[in-house]
JSON list of C-alpha atoms in Angstrom, two decimals:
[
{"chain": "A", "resi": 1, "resn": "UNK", "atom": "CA", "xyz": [0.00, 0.00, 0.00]},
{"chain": "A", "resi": 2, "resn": "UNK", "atom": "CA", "xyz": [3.25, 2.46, 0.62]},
{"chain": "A", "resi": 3, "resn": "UNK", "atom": "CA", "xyz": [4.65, 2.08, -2.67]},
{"chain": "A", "resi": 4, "resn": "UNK", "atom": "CA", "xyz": [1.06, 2.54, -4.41]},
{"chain": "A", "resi": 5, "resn": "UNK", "atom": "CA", "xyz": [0.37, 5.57, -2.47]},
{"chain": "A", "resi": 6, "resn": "UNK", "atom": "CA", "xyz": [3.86, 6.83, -3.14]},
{"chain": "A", "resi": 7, "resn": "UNK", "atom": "CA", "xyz": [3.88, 5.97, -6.34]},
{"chain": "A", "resi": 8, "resn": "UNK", "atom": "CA", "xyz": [0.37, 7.95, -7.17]},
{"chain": "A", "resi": 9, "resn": "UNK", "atom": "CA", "xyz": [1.28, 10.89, -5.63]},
{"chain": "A", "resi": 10, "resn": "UNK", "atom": "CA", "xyz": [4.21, 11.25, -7.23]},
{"chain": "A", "resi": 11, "resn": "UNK", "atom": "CA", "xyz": [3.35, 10.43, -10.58]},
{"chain": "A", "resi": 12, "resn": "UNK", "atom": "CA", "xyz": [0.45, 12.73, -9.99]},
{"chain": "A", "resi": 13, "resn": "UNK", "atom": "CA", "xyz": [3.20, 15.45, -8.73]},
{"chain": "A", "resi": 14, "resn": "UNK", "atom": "CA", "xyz": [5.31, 14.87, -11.97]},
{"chain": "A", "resi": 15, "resn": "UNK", "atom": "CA", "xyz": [2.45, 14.89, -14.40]},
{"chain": "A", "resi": 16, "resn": "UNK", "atom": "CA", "xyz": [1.24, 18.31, -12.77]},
{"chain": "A", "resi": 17, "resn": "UNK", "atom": "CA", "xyz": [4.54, 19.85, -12.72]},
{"chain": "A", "resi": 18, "resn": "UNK", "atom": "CA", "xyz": [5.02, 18.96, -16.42]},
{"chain": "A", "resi": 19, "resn": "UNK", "atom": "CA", "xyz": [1.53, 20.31, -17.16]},
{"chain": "A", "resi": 20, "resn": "UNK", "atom": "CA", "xyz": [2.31, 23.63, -15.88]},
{"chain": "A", "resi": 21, "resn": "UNK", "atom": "CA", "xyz": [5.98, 23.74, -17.18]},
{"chain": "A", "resi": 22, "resn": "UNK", "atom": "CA", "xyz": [4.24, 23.42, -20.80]},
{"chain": "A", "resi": 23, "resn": "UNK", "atom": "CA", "xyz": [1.63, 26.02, -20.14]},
{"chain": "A", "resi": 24, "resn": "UNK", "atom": "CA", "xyz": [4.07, 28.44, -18.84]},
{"chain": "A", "resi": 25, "resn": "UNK", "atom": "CA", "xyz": [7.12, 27.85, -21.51]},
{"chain": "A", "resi": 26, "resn": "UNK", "atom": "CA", "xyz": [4.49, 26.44, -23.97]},
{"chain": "A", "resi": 27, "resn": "UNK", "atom": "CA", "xyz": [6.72, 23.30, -24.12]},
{"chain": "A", "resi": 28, "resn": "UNK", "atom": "CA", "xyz": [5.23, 19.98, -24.42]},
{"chain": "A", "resi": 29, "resn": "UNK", "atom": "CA", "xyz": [6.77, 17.32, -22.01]},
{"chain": "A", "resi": 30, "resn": "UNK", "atom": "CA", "xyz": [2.97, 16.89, -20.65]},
{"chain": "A", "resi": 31, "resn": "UNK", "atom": "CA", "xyz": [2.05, 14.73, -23.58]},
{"chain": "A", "resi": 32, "resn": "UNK", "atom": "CA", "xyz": [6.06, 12.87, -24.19]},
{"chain": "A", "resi": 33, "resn": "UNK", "atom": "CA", "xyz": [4.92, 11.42, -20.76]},
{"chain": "A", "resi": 34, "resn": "UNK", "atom": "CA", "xyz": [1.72, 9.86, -21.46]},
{"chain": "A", "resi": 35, "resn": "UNK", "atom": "CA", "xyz": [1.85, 9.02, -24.94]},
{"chain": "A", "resi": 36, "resn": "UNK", "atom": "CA", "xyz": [1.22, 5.44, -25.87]},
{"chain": "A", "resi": 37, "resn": "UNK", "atom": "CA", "xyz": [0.14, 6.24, -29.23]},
{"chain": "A", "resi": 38, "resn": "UNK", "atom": "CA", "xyz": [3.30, 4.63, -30.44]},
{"chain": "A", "resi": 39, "resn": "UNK", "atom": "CA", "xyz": [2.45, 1.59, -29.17]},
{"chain": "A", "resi": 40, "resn": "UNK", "atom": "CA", "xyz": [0.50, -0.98, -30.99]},
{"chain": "A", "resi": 41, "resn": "UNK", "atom": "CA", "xyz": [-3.44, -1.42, -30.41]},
{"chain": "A", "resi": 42, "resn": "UNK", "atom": "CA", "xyz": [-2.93, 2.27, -28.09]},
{"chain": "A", "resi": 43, "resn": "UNK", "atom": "CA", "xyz": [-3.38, 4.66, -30.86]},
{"chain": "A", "resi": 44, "resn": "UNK", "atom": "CA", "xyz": [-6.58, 6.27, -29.89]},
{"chain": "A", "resi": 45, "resn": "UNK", "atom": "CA", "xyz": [-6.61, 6.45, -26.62]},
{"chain": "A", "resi": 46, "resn": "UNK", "atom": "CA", "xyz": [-8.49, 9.07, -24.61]},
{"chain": "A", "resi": 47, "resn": "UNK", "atom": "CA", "xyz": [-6.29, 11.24, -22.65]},
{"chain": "A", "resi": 48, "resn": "UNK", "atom": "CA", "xyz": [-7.19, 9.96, -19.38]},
{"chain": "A", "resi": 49, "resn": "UNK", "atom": "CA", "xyz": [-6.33, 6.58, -20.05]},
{"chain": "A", "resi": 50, "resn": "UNK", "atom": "CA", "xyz": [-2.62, 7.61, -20.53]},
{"chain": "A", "resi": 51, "resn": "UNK", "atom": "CA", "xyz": [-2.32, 9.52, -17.39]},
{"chain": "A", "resi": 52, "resn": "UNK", "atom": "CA", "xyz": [-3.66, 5.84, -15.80]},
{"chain": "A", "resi": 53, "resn": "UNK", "atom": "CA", "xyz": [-1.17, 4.44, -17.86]},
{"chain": "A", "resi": 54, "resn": "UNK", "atom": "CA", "xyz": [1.66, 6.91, -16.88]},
{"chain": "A", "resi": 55, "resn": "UNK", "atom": "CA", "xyz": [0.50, 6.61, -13.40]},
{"chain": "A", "resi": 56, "resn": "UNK", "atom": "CA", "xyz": [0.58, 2.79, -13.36]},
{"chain": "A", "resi": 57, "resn": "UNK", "atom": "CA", "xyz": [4.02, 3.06, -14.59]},
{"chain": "A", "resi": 58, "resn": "UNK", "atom": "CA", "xyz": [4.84, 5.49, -11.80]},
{"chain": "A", "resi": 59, "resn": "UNK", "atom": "CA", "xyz": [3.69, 2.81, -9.44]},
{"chain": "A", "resi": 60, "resn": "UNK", "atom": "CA", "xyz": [5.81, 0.02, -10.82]},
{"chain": "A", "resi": 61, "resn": "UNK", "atom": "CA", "xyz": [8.93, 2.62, -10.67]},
{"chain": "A", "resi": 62, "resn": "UNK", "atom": "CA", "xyz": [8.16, 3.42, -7.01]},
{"chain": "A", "resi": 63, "resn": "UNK", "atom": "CA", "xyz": [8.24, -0.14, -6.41]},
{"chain": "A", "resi": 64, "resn": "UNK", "atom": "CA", "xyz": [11.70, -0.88, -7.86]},
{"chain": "A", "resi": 65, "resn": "UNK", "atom": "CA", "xyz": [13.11, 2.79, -6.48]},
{"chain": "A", "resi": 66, "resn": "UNK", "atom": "CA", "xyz": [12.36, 1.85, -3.06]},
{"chain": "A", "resi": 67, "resn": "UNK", "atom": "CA", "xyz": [12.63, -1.74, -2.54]},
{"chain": "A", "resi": 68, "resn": "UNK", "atom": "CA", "xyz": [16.14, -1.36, -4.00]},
{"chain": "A", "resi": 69, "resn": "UNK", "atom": "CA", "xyz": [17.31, 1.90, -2.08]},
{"chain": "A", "resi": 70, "resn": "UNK", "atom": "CA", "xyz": [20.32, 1.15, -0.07]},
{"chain": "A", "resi": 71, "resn": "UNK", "atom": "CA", "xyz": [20.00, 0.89, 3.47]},
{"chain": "A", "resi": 72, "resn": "UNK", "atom": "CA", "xyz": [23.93, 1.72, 4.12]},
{"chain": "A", "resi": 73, "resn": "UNK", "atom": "CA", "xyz": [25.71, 4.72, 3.44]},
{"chain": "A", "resi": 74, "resn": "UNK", "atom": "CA", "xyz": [23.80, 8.20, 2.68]},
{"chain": "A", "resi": 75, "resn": "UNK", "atom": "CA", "xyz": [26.61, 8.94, 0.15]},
{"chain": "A", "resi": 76, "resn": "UNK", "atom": "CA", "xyz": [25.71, 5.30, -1.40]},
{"chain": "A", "resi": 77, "resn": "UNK", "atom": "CA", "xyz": [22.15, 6.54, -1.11]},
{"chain": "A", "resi": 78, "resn": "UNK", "atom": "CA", "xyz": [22.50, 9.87, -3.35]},
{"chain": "A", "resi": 79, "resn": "UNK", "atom": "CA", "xyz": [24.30, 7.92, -5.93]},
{"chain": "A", "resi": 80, "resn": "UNK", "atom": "CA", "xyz": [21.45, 5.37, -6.45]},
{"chain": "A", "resi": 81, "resn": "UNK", "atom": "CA", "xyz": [18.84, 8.45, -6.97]},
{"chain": "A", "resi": 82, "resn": "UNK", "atom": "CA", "xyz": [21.68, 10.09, -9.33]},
{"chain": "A", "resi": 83, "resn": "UNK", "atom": "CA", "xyz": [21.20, 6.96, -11.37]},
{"chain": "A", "resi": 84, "resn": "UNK", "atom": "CA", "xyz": [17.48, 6.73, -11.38]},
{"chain": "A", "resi": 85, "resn": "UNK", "atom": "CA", "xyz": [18.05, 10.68, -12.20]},
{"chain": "A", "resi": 86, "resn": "UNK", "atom": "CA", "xyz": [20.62, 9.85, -15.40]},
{"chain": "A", "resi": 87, "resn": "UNK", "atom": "CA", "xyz": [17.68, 7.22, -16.35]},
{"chain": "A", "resi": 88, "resn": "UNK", "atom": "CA", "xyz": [14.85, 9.67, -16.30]},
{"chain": "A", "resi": 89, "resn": "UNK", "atom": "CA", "xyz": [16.95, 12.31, -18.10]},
{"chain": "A", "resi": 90, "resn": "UNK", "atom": "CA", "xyz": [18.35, 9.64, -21.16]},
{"chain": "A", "resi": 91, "resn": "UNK", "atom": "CA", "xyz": [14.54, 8.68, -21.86]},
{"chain": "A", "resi": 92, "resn": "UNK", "atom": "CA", "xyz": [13.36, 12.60, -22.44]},
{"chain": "A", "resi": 93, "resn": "UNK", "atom": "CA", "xyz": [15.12, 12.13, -26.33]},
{"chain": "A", "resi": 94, "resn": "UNK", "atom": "CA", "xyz": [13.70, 8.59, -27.06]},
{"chain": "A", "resi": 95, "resn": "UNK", "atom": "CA", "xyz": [9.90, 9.19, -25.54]},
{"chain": "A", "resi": 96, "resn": "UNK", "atom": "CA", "xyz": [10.17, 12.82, -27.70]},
{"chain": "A", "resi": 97, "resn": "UNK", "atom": "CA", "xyz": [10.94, 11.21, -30.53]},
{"chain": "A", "resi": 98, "resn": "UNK", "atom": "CA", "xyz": [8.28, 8.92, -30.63]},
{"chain": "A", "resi": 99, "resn": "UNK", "atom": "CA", "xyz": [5.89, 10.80, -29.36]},
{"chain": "A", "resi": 100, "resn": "UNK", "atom": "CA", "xyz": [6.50, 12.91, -32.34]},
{"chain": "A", "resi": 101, "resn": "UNK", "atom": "CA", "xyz": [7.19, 16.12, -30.00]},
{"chain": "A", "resi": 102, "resn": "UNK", "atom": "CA", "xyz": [9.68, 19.21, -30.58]},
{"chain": "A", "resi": 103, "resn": "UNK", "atom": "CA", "xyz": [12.88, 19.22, -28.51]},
{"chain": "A", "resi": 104, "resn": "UNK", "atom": "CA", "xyz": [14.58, 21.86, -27.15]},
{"chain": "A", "resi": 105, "resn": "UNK", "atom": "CA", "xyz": [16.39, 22.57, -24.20]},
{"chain": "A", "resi": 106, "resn": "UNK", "atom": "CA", "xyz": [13.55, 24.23, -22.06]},
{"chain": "A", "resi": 107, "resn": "UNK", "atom": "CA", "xyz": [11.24, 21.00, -22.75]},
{"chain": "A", "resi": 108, "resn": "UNK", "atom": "CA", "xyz": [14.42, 19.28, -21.31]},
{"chain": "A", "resi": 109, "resn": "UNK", "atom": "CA", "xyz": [15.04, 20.94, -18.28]},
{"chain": "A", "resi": 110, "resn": "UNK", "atom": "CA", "xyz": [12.08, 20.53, -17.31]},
{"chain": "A", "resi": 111, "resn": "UNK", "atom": "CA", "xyz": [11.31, 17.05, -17.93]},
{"chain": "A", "resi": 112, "resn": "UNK", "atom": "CA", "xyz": [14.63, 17.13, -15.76]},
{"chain": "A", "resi": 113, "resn": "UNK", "atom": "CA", "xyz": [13.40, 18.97, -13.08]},
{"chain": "A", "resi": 114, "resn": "UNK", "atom": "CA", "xyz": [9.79, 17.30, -12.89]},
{"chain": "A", "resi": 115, "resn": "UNK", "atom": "CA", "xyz": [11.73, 13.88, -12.47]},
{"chain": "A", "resi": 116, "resn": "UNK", "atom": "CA", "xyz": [13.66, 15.24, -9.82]},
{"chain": "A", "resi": 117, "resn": "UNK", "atom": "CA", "xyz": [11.04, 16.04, -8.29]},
{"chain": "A", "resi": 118, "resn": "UNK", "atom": "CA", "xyz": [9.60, 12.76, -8.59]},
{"chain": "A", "resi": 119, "resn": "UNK", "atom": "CA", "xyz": [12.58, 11.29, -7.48]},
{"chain": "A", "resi": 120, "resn": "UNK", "atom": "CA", "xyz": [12.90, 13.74, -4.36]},
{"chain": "A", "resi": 121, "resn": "UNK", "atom": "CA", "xyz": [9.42, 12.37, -2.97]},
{"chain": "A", "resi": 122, "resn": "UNK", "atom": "CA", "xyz": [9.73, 9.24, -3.12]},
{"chain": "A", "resi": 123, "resn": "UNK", "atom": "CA", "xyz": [13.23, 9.58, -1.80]},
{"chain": "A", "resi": 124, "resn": "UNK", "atom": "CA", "xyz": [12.14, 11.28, 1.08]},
{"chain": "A", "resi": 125, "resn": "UNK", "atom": "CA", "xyz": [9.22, 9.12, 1.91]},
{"chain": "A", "resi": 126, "resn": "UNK", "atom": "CA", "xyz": [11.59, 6.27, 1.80]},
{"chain": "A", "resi": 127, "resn": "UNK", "atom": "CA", "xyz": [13.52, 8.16, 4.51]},
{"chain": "A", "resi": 128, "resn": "UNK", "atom": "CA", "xyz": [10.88, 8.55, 6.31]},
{"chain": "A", "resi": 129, "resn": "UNK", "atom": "CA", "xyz": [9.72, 4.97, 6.77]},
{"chain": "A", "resi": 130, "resn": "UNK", "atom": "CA", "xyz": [12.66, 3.76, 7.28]}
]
């Protein structure tokens, strides 16, 4: 039930930041994370239904971000998020590309910043609990 939670809340906090990051810097990093269209049999789908999608994927990242978080070192600790953070940042040009959107380096930063956001909450309710 943690991880769900977690894992809804902050896809929900990612998918908002985005949302307003495009509408203020008319970017569109909103729609490069929930487009499935790319993906066979998903080529019509109603909006909604890929922000379930994106936030079902948020959930199954949650999982794998916390159960494998390092229980040692805090210096081990920020190197594990940096990775998950290098991750994030590498799929911004193939999830563009197929989701047929314009790159540039605003749209970048903050996809960037969004996912470290993402990152940061789960990070810190993983402190938390632990």
């Amino acid at each position: 039930m943690f991880v769900l939670a977690n894992g809804l809340i902050a896809g929900l906090g990612l998918a908002a930041f985005l949302a307003l990051g495009d509408g203020l810097f008319d970017t569109n990093t909103f729609p490069v994370l929930i487009d499935v269209s790319y993906v066979p049999g998903m080529e019509n789908l109603p909006s909604i239904v890929e922000l379930l999608i994106h936030l079902l994927i948020s959930v199954i990242v949650a999982f794998f971000l916390m159960h494998f978080y390092p229980r040692e070192r805090k210096a081990r600790s920020v190197r594990y998020l940096l990775y998950w953070m290098l991750g994030f940042s590498i799929a911004f040009f193939p999830f563009s590309v197929l989701s047929q959107s314009p790159m540039s380096m605003t749209a970048f930063l903050i996809w960037i910043l969004g996912h470290l956001l993402y990152t940061a909450m789960l990070a810190i309710q993983v402190g938390r609990n632990r």
